[in-house]
Amino acid sequence: MRRSGSVLAMIGGLCLAIAGTVPALAHEHPSGITDLVTPAVVRIEATAHVDITLLDHIGDLVHVERSYRVPIGSGTGTVINPEGGMVTLTRVVTTDRDVRILAANRIFSEHHKVKIPADFERHKVKDDRLNHHLQDCYPPKKPTATCIIDVTTEITVFPNIAPADKEGFKAEIVRVGDRPDSPAVLAPIGRADGGAGLPTAPLAAAVPSKEGSPVAVAGFTGKPAANLPETVDIAHLRAGGAGEGGRQFKDPENKADEPKKLGALIDKGLLGGPVIEDKKGEVVGLLVGGGADARMIGIREVTKALAEANVAPGRGPIDAAFEQALTRFHTHYYGDAVPAFQRVLELYPGHTVAAAHLKTAQAKRGTAEDEATKTVAASGDAPRGAPLWPFVAGGGLLVLAVLTTAFLLWRRRPADPGPGTGPTTAADTRPPMPDPPSIPPRPVLDEHADSTRVVSRSFPALPKLSSTVPGPVLVARDPGATGAGATGAGAVPDGRPADAVQKYCTGCGMRLGHAHSFCGYCGQPTKT
């Protein structure tokens, strides 16, 4: 029997492996897609807010106050964790030009009615006295300064959502590099707490080293809008060039001048945009350059900047649900993809890629393109899916194993001596035993506090958004936050300890307390 049990276990395991492997092959995750990254691509615009006061000592003492907004940078960023942490380039959010000089030129030109270009250069005027005051207005600040200047940087982020957010949300600089093309790390300000987070982009562990490795680039050429979606283009990496110099681009077939093509996209707004690896859809670097020169700084520089800024990349529940939906969509299981994309939109209503794919999946659900509803041409009604022969063979093996076990048990059972044979003993003359007392029916179990719940295995349990969450920007709940409805770390919702298990009497099924040694209904001990 021990040998037959081992054989049964091996056969059962083989059948389960066959049954689990065949459907899994039909849902293998696709490769070479940018859908995992584009929802996390954002437009970034940096503006210097300059408050300047001119102390006019010519004639009557007058204080002239002005405020100017000076654009200092724009480009593309990538969200790398659900809390809204972002990476871009330093020169997207900073500038090496002194905006205080521009403010001084403008206020002198406006107040004294002289022709001074509104640029970042120091100028002179013909009037010696007025020119002296102008030079004292320029930075740096001196004891005889005629201008008091205060500069603050304002960073606005426009997420990839629909409908488009025209106002965007504010962000602050967590870290900038010592070079214009160094990675910069940003964090959102005043985010809406209590949501499921922002879509994030997965980061690769290393840059492909092979010459001509295919990649894709993504970014925005302006503020996201219905008529201005993200721009995506293909490229190829050259070998080498890691570190400060960056990695260059080159078409291995020489059909396109990729540095020039990508340089034009960088000038239009893709500066700092993600470079996406072709197989796993992960970010391997950021776009730098412009004009006829386009390069990529690698992922190691990006992760180093994140570590120095103490910002950890990560993935959230939106990303998990979205990857499940993409798997069904890109393997043409459109009927299964519809509820999956609906789940994503419940978590993040503005998800543009999920909304677009949901519309396509709904149109193709139940058609000849839907793998889940394709039919076999011969029968006309049998669904075409995984081959049935592994399941038939497995079922036959199981039946054969059961019959073999039953035959072995029948051969080993002792022979029945039959009536009237053998010596008669006192036990044979005893009166028959009375029928056992009837056991009262088990009480009906409570179907409220501890009722059984049926959980779908199509998707993992994911949080849902509250309708009261304000704003289009959704971010993850603070792990350390507490509320009136929060429970302790060692308790469960009904107040029992976290490791407590509800016990029941094995005789009558009565619910038992945690300290009961005997059943209060039938008296049976709880420990045997």
GROMACS .gro file of N, CA, C and O in nm, residues 235-333:
model
  396
  235ALA      N    1   1.437   5.366  -3.130
  235ALA     CA    2   1.578   5.400  -3.147
  235ALA      C    3   1.661   5.276  -3.119
  235ALA      O    4   1.608   5.168  -3.086
  236HIS      N    5   1.793   5.289  -3.133
  236HIS     CA    6   1.886   5.179  -3.108
  236HIS      C    7   2.008   5.233  -3.036
  236HIS      O    8   2.058   5.341  -3.067
  237LEU      N    9   2.056   5.158  -2.939
  237LEU     CA   10   2.170   5.201  -2.858
  237LEU      C   11   2.301   5.151  -2.917
  237LEU      O   12   2.309   5.038  -2.968
  238ARG      N   13   2.403   5.234  -2.907
  238ARG     CA   14   2.537   5.190  -2.940
  238ARG      C   15   2.602   5.129  -2.817
  238ARG      O   16   2.565   5.160  -2.704
  239ALA      N   17   2.699   5.043  -2.837
  239ALA     CA   18   2.770   4.981  -2.725
  239ALA      C   19   2.862   5.084  -2.661
  239ALA      O   20   2.911   5.177  -2.726
  240GLY      N   21   2.887   5.066  -2.530
  240GLY     CA   22   2.979   5.155  -2.458
  240GLY      C   23   2.915   5.289  -2.428
  240GLY      O   24   2.794   5.310  -2.443
  241GLY      N   25   2.999   5.382  -2.383
  241GLY     CA   26   2.951   5.518  -2.357
  241GLY      C   27   2.882   5.536  -2.224
  241GLY      O   28   2.805   5.630  -2.209
  242ALA      N   29   2.907   5.449  -2.126
  242ALA     CA   30   2.843   5.464  -1.997
  242ALA      C   31   2.908   5.577  -1.919
  242ALA      O   32   3.018   5.621  -1.949
  243GLY      N   33   2.842   5.624  -1.815
  243GLY     CA   34   2.897   5.728  -1.730
  243GLY      C   35   2.853   5.866  -1.773
  243GLY      O   36   2.744   5.885  -1.827
  244GLU      N   37   2.940   5.967  -1.749
  244GLU     CA   38   2.904   6.106  -1.775
  244GLU      C   39   2.882   6.134  -1.923
  244GLU      O   40   2.801   6.218  -1.959
  245GLY      N   41   2.955   6.064  -2.011
  245GLY     CA   42   2.939   6.089  -2.154
  245GLY      C   43   2.807   6.042  -2.208
  245GLY      O   44   2.757   6.095  -2.307
  246GLY      N   45   2.747   5.941  -2.146
  246GLY     CA   46   2.619   5.889  -2.191
  246GLY      C   47   2.635   5.789  -2.304
  246GLY      O   48   2.742   5.773  -2.362
  247ARG      N   49   2.527   5.725  -2.338
  247ARG     CA   50   2.523   5.625  -2.445
  247ARG      C   51   2.466   5.690  -2.571
  247ARG      O   52   2.364   5.757  -2.564
  248GLN      N   53   2.530   5.668  -2.683
  248GLN     CA   54   2.485   5.726  -2.809
  248GLN      C   55   2.387   5.634  -2.879
  248GLN      O   56   2.374   5.515  -2.845
  249PHE      N   57   2.317   5.691  -2.979
  249PHE     CA   58   2.219   5.617  -3.058
  249PHE      C   59   2.270   5.602  -3.201
  249PHE      O   60   2.337   5.690  -3.254
  250LYS      N   61   2.234   5.490  -3.263
  250LYS     CA   62   2.267   5.469  -3.404
  250LYS      C   63   2.181   5.357  -3.460
  250LYS      O   64   2.167   5.251  -3.400
  251ASP      N   65   2.124   5.383  -3.577
  251ASP     CA   66   2.044   5.282  -3.647
  251ASP      C   67   2.140   5.179  -3.708
  251ASP      O   68   2.225   5.216  -3.792
  252PRO      N   69   2.132   5.051  -3.670
  252PRO     CA   70   2.227   4.952  -3.726
  252PRO      C   71   2.212   4.934  -3.876
  252PRO      O   72   2.306   4.889  -3.942
  253GLU      N   73   2.097   4.969  -3.932
  253GLU     CA   74   2.077   4.955  -4.076
  253GLU      C   75   2.099   5.087  -4.150
  253GLU      O   76   2.080   5.093  -4.272
  254ASN      N   77   2.132   5.193  -4.075
  254ASN     CA   78   2.160   5.325  -4.133
  254ASN      C   79   2.043   5.379  -4.218
  254ASN      O   80   2.064   5.451  -4.315
  255LYS      N   81   1.923   5.345  -4.180
  255LYS     CA   82   1.806   5.397  -4.251
  255LYS      C   83   1.761   5.532  -4.198
  255LYS      O   84   1.687   5.603  -4.266
  256ALA      N   85   1.802   5.565  -4.076
  256ALA     CA   86   1.762   5.691  -4.015
  256ALA      C   87   1.878   5.749  -3.936
  256ALA      O   88   1.961   5.675  -3.881
  257ASP      N   89   1.886   5.881  -3.933
  257ASP     CA   90   1.986   5.950  -3.852
  257ASP      C   91   1.926   5.969  -3.712
  257ASP      O   92   1.863   6.071  -3.682
  258GLU      N   93   1.943   5.869  -3.629
  258GLU     CA   94   1.876   5.869  -3.499
  258GLU      C   95   1.921   5.981  -3.407
  258GLU      O   96   1.836   6.039  -3.337
  259PRO      N   97   2.049   6.017  -3.399
  259PRO     CA   98   2.085   6.132  -3.313
  259PRO      C   99   2.012   6.260  -3.354
  259PRO      O  100   1.967   6.336  -3.268
  260LYS      N  101   1.999   6.284  -3.483
  260LYS     CA  102   1.929   6.404  -3.528
  260LYS      C  103   1.780   6.394  -3.503
  260LYS      O  104   1.715   6.491  -3.460
  261LYS      N  105   1.723   6.276  -3.529
  261LYS     CA  106   1.579   6.257  -3.508
  261LYS      C  107   1.543   6.274  -3.360
  261LYS      O  108   1.449   6.346  -3.324
  262LEU      N  109   1.619   6.209  -3.272
  262LEU     CA  110   1.591   6.219  -3.129
  262LEU      C  111   1.627   6.357  -3.075
  262LEU      O  112   1.562   6.406  -2.982
  263GLY      N  113   1.731   6.419  -3.130
  263GLY     CA  114   1.766   6.554  -3.088
  263GLY      C  115   1.653   6.652  -3.114
  263GLY      O  116   1.626   6.742  -3.032
  264ALA      N  117   1.584   6.637  -3.227
  264ALA     CA  118   1.469   6.724  -3.256
  264ALA      C  119   1.356   6.700  -3.157
  264ALA      O  120   1.290   6.795  -3.113
  265LEU      N  121   1.334   6.574  -3.119
  265LEU     CA  122   1.231   6.545  -3.019
  265LEU      C  123   1.269   6.602  -2.883
  265LEU      O  124   1.182   6.650  -2.808
  266ILE      N  125   1.397   6.597  -2.849
  266ILE     CA  126   1.443   6.655  -2.722
  266ILE      C  127   1.416   6.804  -2.719
  266ILE      O  128   1.369   6.859  -2.618
  267ASP      N  129   1.444   6.873  -2.829
  267ASP     CA  130   1.419   7.017  -2.835
  267ASP      C  131   1.271   7.050  -2.824
  267ASP      O  132   1.234   7.158  -2.776
  268LYS      N  133   1.185   6.960  -2.866
  268LYS     CA  134   1.041   6.985  -2.860
  268LYS      C  135   0.981   6.956  -2.724
  268LYS      O  136   0.866   6.995  -2.698
  269GLY      N  137   1.054   6.883  -2.636
  269GLY     CA  138   0.999   6.858  -2.502
  269GLY      C  139   1.032   6.724  -2.443
  269GLY      O  140   0.997   6.697  -2.328
  270LEU      N  141   1.100   6.635  -2.516
  270LEU     CA  142   1.132   6.504  -2.463
  270LEU      C  143   1.261   6.502  -2.381
  270LEU      O  144   1.310   6.395  -2.344
  271LEU      N  145   1.316   6.619  -2.350
  271LEU     CA  146   1.436   6.627  -2.266
  271LEU      C  147   1.408   6.563  -2.130
  271LEU      O  148   1.312   6.597  -2.062
  272GLY      N  149   1.492   6.466  -2.091
  272GLY     CA  150   1.473   6.395  -1.965
  272GLY      C  151   1.375   6.281  -1.971
  272GLY      O  152   1.347   6.217  -1.868
  273GLY      N  153   1.319   6.254  -2.091
  273GLY     CA  154   1.221   6.147  -2.105
  273GLY      C  155   1.283   6.010  -2.089
  273GLY      O  156   1.404   5.990  -2.105
  274PRO      N  157   1.202   5.907  -2.058
  274PRO     CA  158   1.255   5.773  -2.035
  274PRO      C  159   1.294   5.704  -2.165
  274PRO      O  160   1.230   5.721  -2.269
  275VAL      N  161   1.402   5.627  -2.157
  275VAL     CA  162   1.442   5.536  -2.264
  275VAL      C  163   1.402   5.397  -2.219
  275VAL      O  164   1.443   5.351  -2.111
  276ILE      N  165   1.321   5.327  -2.300
  276ILE     CA  166   1.254   5.205  -2.257
  276ILE      C  167   1.314   5.085  -2.330
  276ILE      O  168   1.320   5.082  -2.453
  277GLU      N  169   1.356   4.987  -2.254
  277GLU     CA  170   1.412   4.863  -2.309
  277GLU      C  171   1.303   4.784  -2.382
  277GLU      O  172   1.186   4.788  -2.344
  278ASP      N  173   1.341   4.713  -2.487
  278ASP     CA  174   1.243   4.656  -2.580
  278ASP      C  175   1.177   4.527  -2.531
  278ASP      O  176   1.065   4.498  -2.568
  279LYS      N  177   1.242   4.449  -2.446
  279LYS     CA  178   1.189   4.318  -2.411
  279LYS      C  179   1.098   4.321  -2.289
  279LYS      O  180   0.990   4.264  -2.290
  280LYS      N  181   1.142   4.385  -2.182
  280LYS     CA  182   1.064   4.386  -2.058
  280LYS      C  183   0.987   4.515  -2.037
  280LYS      O  184   0.911   4.526  -1.942
  281GLY      N  185   1.008   4.615  -2.122
  281GLY     CA  186   0.938   4.740  -2.106
  281GLY      C  187   0.983   4.818  -1.984
  281GLY      O  188   0.903   4.890  -1.924
  282GLU      N  189   1.111   4.811  -1.948
  282GLU     CA  190   1.164   4.879  -1.830
  282GLU      C  191   1.248   5.000  -1.873
  282GLU      O  192   1.306   5.002  -1.982
  283VAL      N  193   1.257   5.098  -1.784
  283VAL     CA  194   1.335   5.219  -1.812
  283VAL      C  195   1.483   5.190  -1.792
  283VAL      O  196   1.524   5.143  -1.685
  284VAL      N  197   1.564   5.217  -1.895
  284VAL     CA  198   1.708   5.193  -1.887
  284VAL      C  199   1.788   5.323  -1.884
  284VAL      O  200   1.910   5.320  -1.869
  285GLY      N  201   1.723   5.439  -1.897
  285GLY     CA  202   1.795   5.565  -1.893
  285GLY      C  203   1.705   5.682  -1.924
  285GLY      O  204   1.583   5.667  -1.943
  286LEU      N  205   1.768   5.805  -1.931
  286LEU     CA  206   1.696   5.928  -1.961
  286LEU      C  207   1.761   5.997  -2.080
  286LEU      O  208   1.882   5.993  -2.099
  287LEU      N  209   1.678   6.065  -2.161
  287LEU     CA  210   1.725   6.134  -2.280
  287LEU      C  211   1.797   6.264  -2.243
  287LEU      O  212   1.747   6.344  -2.163
  288VAL      N  213   1.914   6.286  -2.305
  288VAL     CA  214   1.988   6.412  -2.289
  288VAL      C  215   2.033   6.457  -2.428
  288VAL      O  216   2.033   6.380  -2.523
  289GLY      N  217   2.074   6.583  -2.437
  289GLY     CA  218   2.125   6.635  -2.563
  289GLY      C  219   2.029   6.733  -2.626
  289GLY      O  220   1.956   6.806  -2.559
  290GLY      N  221   2.026   6.733  -2.759
  290GLY     CA  222   1.944   6.826  -2.834
  290GLY      C  223   2.012   6.861  -2.965
  290GLY      O  224   2.130   6.832  -2.986
  291GLY      N  225   1.938   6.923  -3.055
  291GLY     CA  226   1.993   6.957  -3.184
  291GLY      C  227   2.022   6.832  -3.265
  291GLY      O  228   1.935   6.747  -3.286
  292ALA      N  229   2.146   6.816  -3.310
  292ALA     CA  230   2.187   6.697  -3.387
  292ALA      C  231   2.251   6.592  -3.298
  292ALA      O  232   2.304   6.493  -3.348
  293ASP      N  233   2.247   6.613  -3.168
  293ASP     CA  234   2.313   6.521  -3.074
  293ASP      C  235   2.210   6.473  -2.973
  293ASP      O  236   2.143   6.553  -2.908
  294ALA      N  237   2.197   6.343  -2.964
  294ALA     CA  238   2.107   6.282  -2.866
  294ALA      C  239   2.180   6.166  -2.800
  294ALA      O  240   2.239   6.082  -2.868
  295ARG      N  241   2.175   6.164  -2.669
  295ARG     CA  242   2.241   6.057  -2.593
  295ARG      C  243   2.150   6.012  -2.480
  295ARG      O  244   2.040   6.065  -2.462
  296MET      N  245   2.198   5.917  -2.404
  296MET     CA  246   2.120   5.864  -2.292
  296MET      C  247   2.212   5.847  -2.172
  296MET      O  248   2.319   5.787  -2.182
  297ILE      N  249   2.171   5.900  -2.056
  297ILE     CA  250   2.240   5.865  -1.932
  297ILE      C  251   2.176   5.738  -1.878
  297ILE      O  252   2.054   5.720  -1.883
  298GLY      N  253   2.258   5.646  -1.830
  298GLY     CA  254   2.211   5.514  -1.794
  298GLY      C  255   2.136   5.507  -1.663
  298GLY      O  256   2.134   5.601  -1.582
  299ILE      N  257   2.077   5.391  -1.640
  299ILE     CA  258   1.994   5.370  -1.522
  299ILE      C  259   2.076   5.370  -1.393
  299ILE      O  260   2.023   5.401  -1.286
  300ARG      N  261   2.204   5.341  -1.401
  300ARG     CA  262   2.285   5.342  -1.279
  300ARG      C  263   2.298   5.482  -1.224
  300ARG      O  264   2.297   5.502  -1.102
  301GLU      N  265   2.313   5.583  -1.312
  301GLU     CA  266   2.316   5.721  -1.265
  301GLU      C  267   2.183   5.760  -1.202
  301GLU      O  268   2.179   5.834  -1.104
  302VAL      N  269   2.073   5.709  -1.259
  302VAL     CA  270   1.940   5.741  -1.206
  302VAL      C  271   1.921   5.680  -1.068
  302VAL      O  272   1.877   5.747  -0.974
  303THR      N  273   1.951   5.551  -1.053
  303THR     CA  274   1.933   5.486  -0.924
  303THR      C  275   2.027   5.542  -0.818
  303THR      O  276   1.992   5.549  -0.700
  304LYS      N  277   2.145   5.586  -0.859
  304LYS     CA  278   2.237   5.649  -0.764
  304LYS      C  279   2.179   5.780  -0.712
  304LYS      O  280   2.186   5.809  -0.592
  305ALA      N  281   2.121   5.858  -0.802
  305ALA     CA  282   2.059   5.985  -0.760
  305ALA      C  283   1.941   5.959  -0.666
  305ALA      O  284   1.921   6.032  -0.568
  306LEU      N  285   1.863   5.856  -0.695
  306LEU     CA  286   1.750   5.823  -0.607
  306LEU      C  287   1.798   5.782  -0.469
  306LEU      O  288   1.739   5.820  -0.367
  307ALA      N  289   1.905   5.704  -0.464
  307ALA     CA  290   1.959   5.661  -0.335
  307ALA      C  291   2.011   5.781  -0.255
  307ALA      O  292   1.989   5.790  -0.134
  308GLU      N  293   2.080   5.874  -0.322
  308GLU     CA  294   2.131   5.992  -0.252
  308GLU      C  295   2.018   6.082  -0.204
  308GLU      O  296   2.033   6.152  -0.103
  309ALA      N  297   1.906   6.082  -0.275
  309ALA     CA  298   1.790   6.162  -0.234
  309ALA      C  299   1.702   6.088  -0.134
  309ALA      O  300   1.602   6.144  -0.087
  310ASN      N  301   1.738   5.964  -0.102
  310ASN     CA  302   1.659   5.880  -0.010
  310ASN      C  303   1.515   5.862  -0.059
  310ASN      O  304   1.419   5.864   0.017
  311VAL      N  305   1.501   5.843  -0.189
  311VAL     CA  306   1.372   5.816  -0.253
  311VAL      C  307   1.379   5.677  -0.315
  311VAL      O  308   1.462   5.654  -0.404
  312ALA      N  309   1.295   5.588  -0.269
  312ALA     CA  310   1.300   5.449  -0.315
  312ALA      C  311   1.200   5.427  -0.428
  312ALA      O  312   1.083   5.462  -0.415
  313PRO      N  313   1.243   5.371  -0.540
  313PRO     CA  314   1.147   5.335  -0.645
  313PRO      C  315   1.062   5.216  -0.601
  313PRO      O  316   1.104   5.135  -0.519
  314GLY      N  317   0.942   5.208  -0.653
  314GLY     CA  318   0.853   5.098  -0.617
  314GLY      C  319   0.732   5.095  -0.708
  314GLY      O  320   0.707   5.187  -0.786
  315ARG      N  321   0.656   4.986  -0.695
  315ARG     CA  322   0.536   4.966  -0.775
  315ARG      C  323   0.415   4.960  -0.682
  315ARG      O  324   0.427   4.925  -0.565
  316GLY      N  325   0.298   4.996  -0.733
  316GLY     CA  326   0.178   5.003  -0.652
  316GLY      C  327   0.066   4.915  -0.702
  316GLY      O  328   0.081   4.841  -0.800
  317PRO      N  329  -0.051   4.921  -0.635
  317PRO     CA  330  -0.165   4.837  -0.676
  317PRO      C  331  -0.217   4.870  -0.815
  317PRO      O  332  -0.267   4.781  -0.884
  318ILE      N  333  -0.205   4.996  -0.857
  318ILE     CA  334  -0.248   5.029  -0.993
  318ILE      C  335  -0.164   4.955  -1.095
  318ILE      O  336  -0.215   4.901  -1.194
  319ASP      N  337  -0.033   4.950  -1.071
  319ASP     CA  338   0.058   4.883  -1.164
  319ASP      C  339   0.031   4.732  -1.170
  319ASP      O  340   0.034   4.672  -1.277
  320ALA      N  341   0.002   4.670  -1.053
  320ALA     CA  342  -0.026   4.526  -1.051
  320ALA      C  343  -0.152   4.495  -1.132
  320ALA      O  344  -0.154   4.401  -1.213
  321ALA      N  345  -0.258   4.573  -1.111
  321ALA     CA  346  -0.381   4.550  -1.187
  321ALA      C  347  -0.361   4.578  -1.336
  321ALA      O  348  -0.415   4.507  -1.422
  322PHE      N  349  -0.282   4.679  -1.367
  322PHE     CA  350  -0.260   4.716  -1.507
  322PHE      C  351  -0.180   4.609  -1.580
  322PHE      O  352  -0.207   4.577  -1.697
  323GLU      N  353  -0.080   4.551  -1.515
  323GLU     CA  354  -0.002   4.445  -1.579
  323GLU      C  355  -0.089   4.323  -1.608
  323GLU      O  356  -0.075   4.259  -1.712
  324GLN      N  357  -0.180   4.288  -1.516
  324GLN     CA  358  -0.271   4.177  -1.542
  324GLN      C  359  -0.359   4.206  -1.663
  324GLN      O  360  -0.382   4.120  -1.749
  325ALA      N  361  -0.410   4.328  -1.671
  325ALA     CA  362  -0.495   4.365  -1.784
  325ALA      C  363  -0.418   4.363  -1.915
  325ALA      O  364  -0.468   4.317  -2.018
  326LEU      N  365  -0.293   4.413  -1.913
  326LEU     CA  366  -0.212   4.413  -2.034
  326LEU      C  367  -0.183   4.271  -2.083
  326LEU      O  368  -0.179   4.245  -2.203
  327THR      N  369  -0.160   4.179  -1.989
  327THR     CA  370  -0.134   4.041  -2.028
  327THR      C  371  -0.252   3.984  -2.107
  327THR      O  372  -0.234   3.921  -2.212
  328ARG      N  373  -0.372   4.007  -2.059
  328ARG     CA  374  -0.490   3.957  -2.129
  328ARG      C  375  -0.510   4.029  -2.263
  328ARG      O  376  -0.547   3.967  -2.362
  329PHE      N  377  -0.484   4.159  -2.264
  329PHE     CA  378  -0.508   4.237  -2.386
  329PHE      C  379  -0.409   4.200  -2.496
  329PHE      O  380  -0.449   4.178  -2.611
  330HIS      N  381  -0.281   4.193  -2.463
  330HIS     CA  382  -0.180   4.169  -2.566
  330HIS      C  383  -0.174   4.022  -2.609
  330HIS      O  384  -0.109   3.991  -2.710
  331THR      N  385  -0.239   3.932  -2.535
  331THR     CA  386  -0.251   3.793  -2.581
  331THR      C  387  -0.389   3.768  -2.644
  331THR      O  388  -0.427   3.654  -2.666
  332HIS      N  389  -0.464   3.877  -2.669
  332HIS     CA  390  -0.590   3.874  -2.744
  332HIS      C  391  -0.703   3.805  -2.669
  332HIS      O  392  -0.797   3.757  -2.731
  333TYR      N  393  -0.697   3.805  -2.536
  333TYR     CA  394  -0.810   3.757  -2.456
  333TYR      C  395  -0.891   3.881  -2.416
  333TYR      O  396  -0.890   3.926  -2.301
   0.00000   0.00000   0.00000
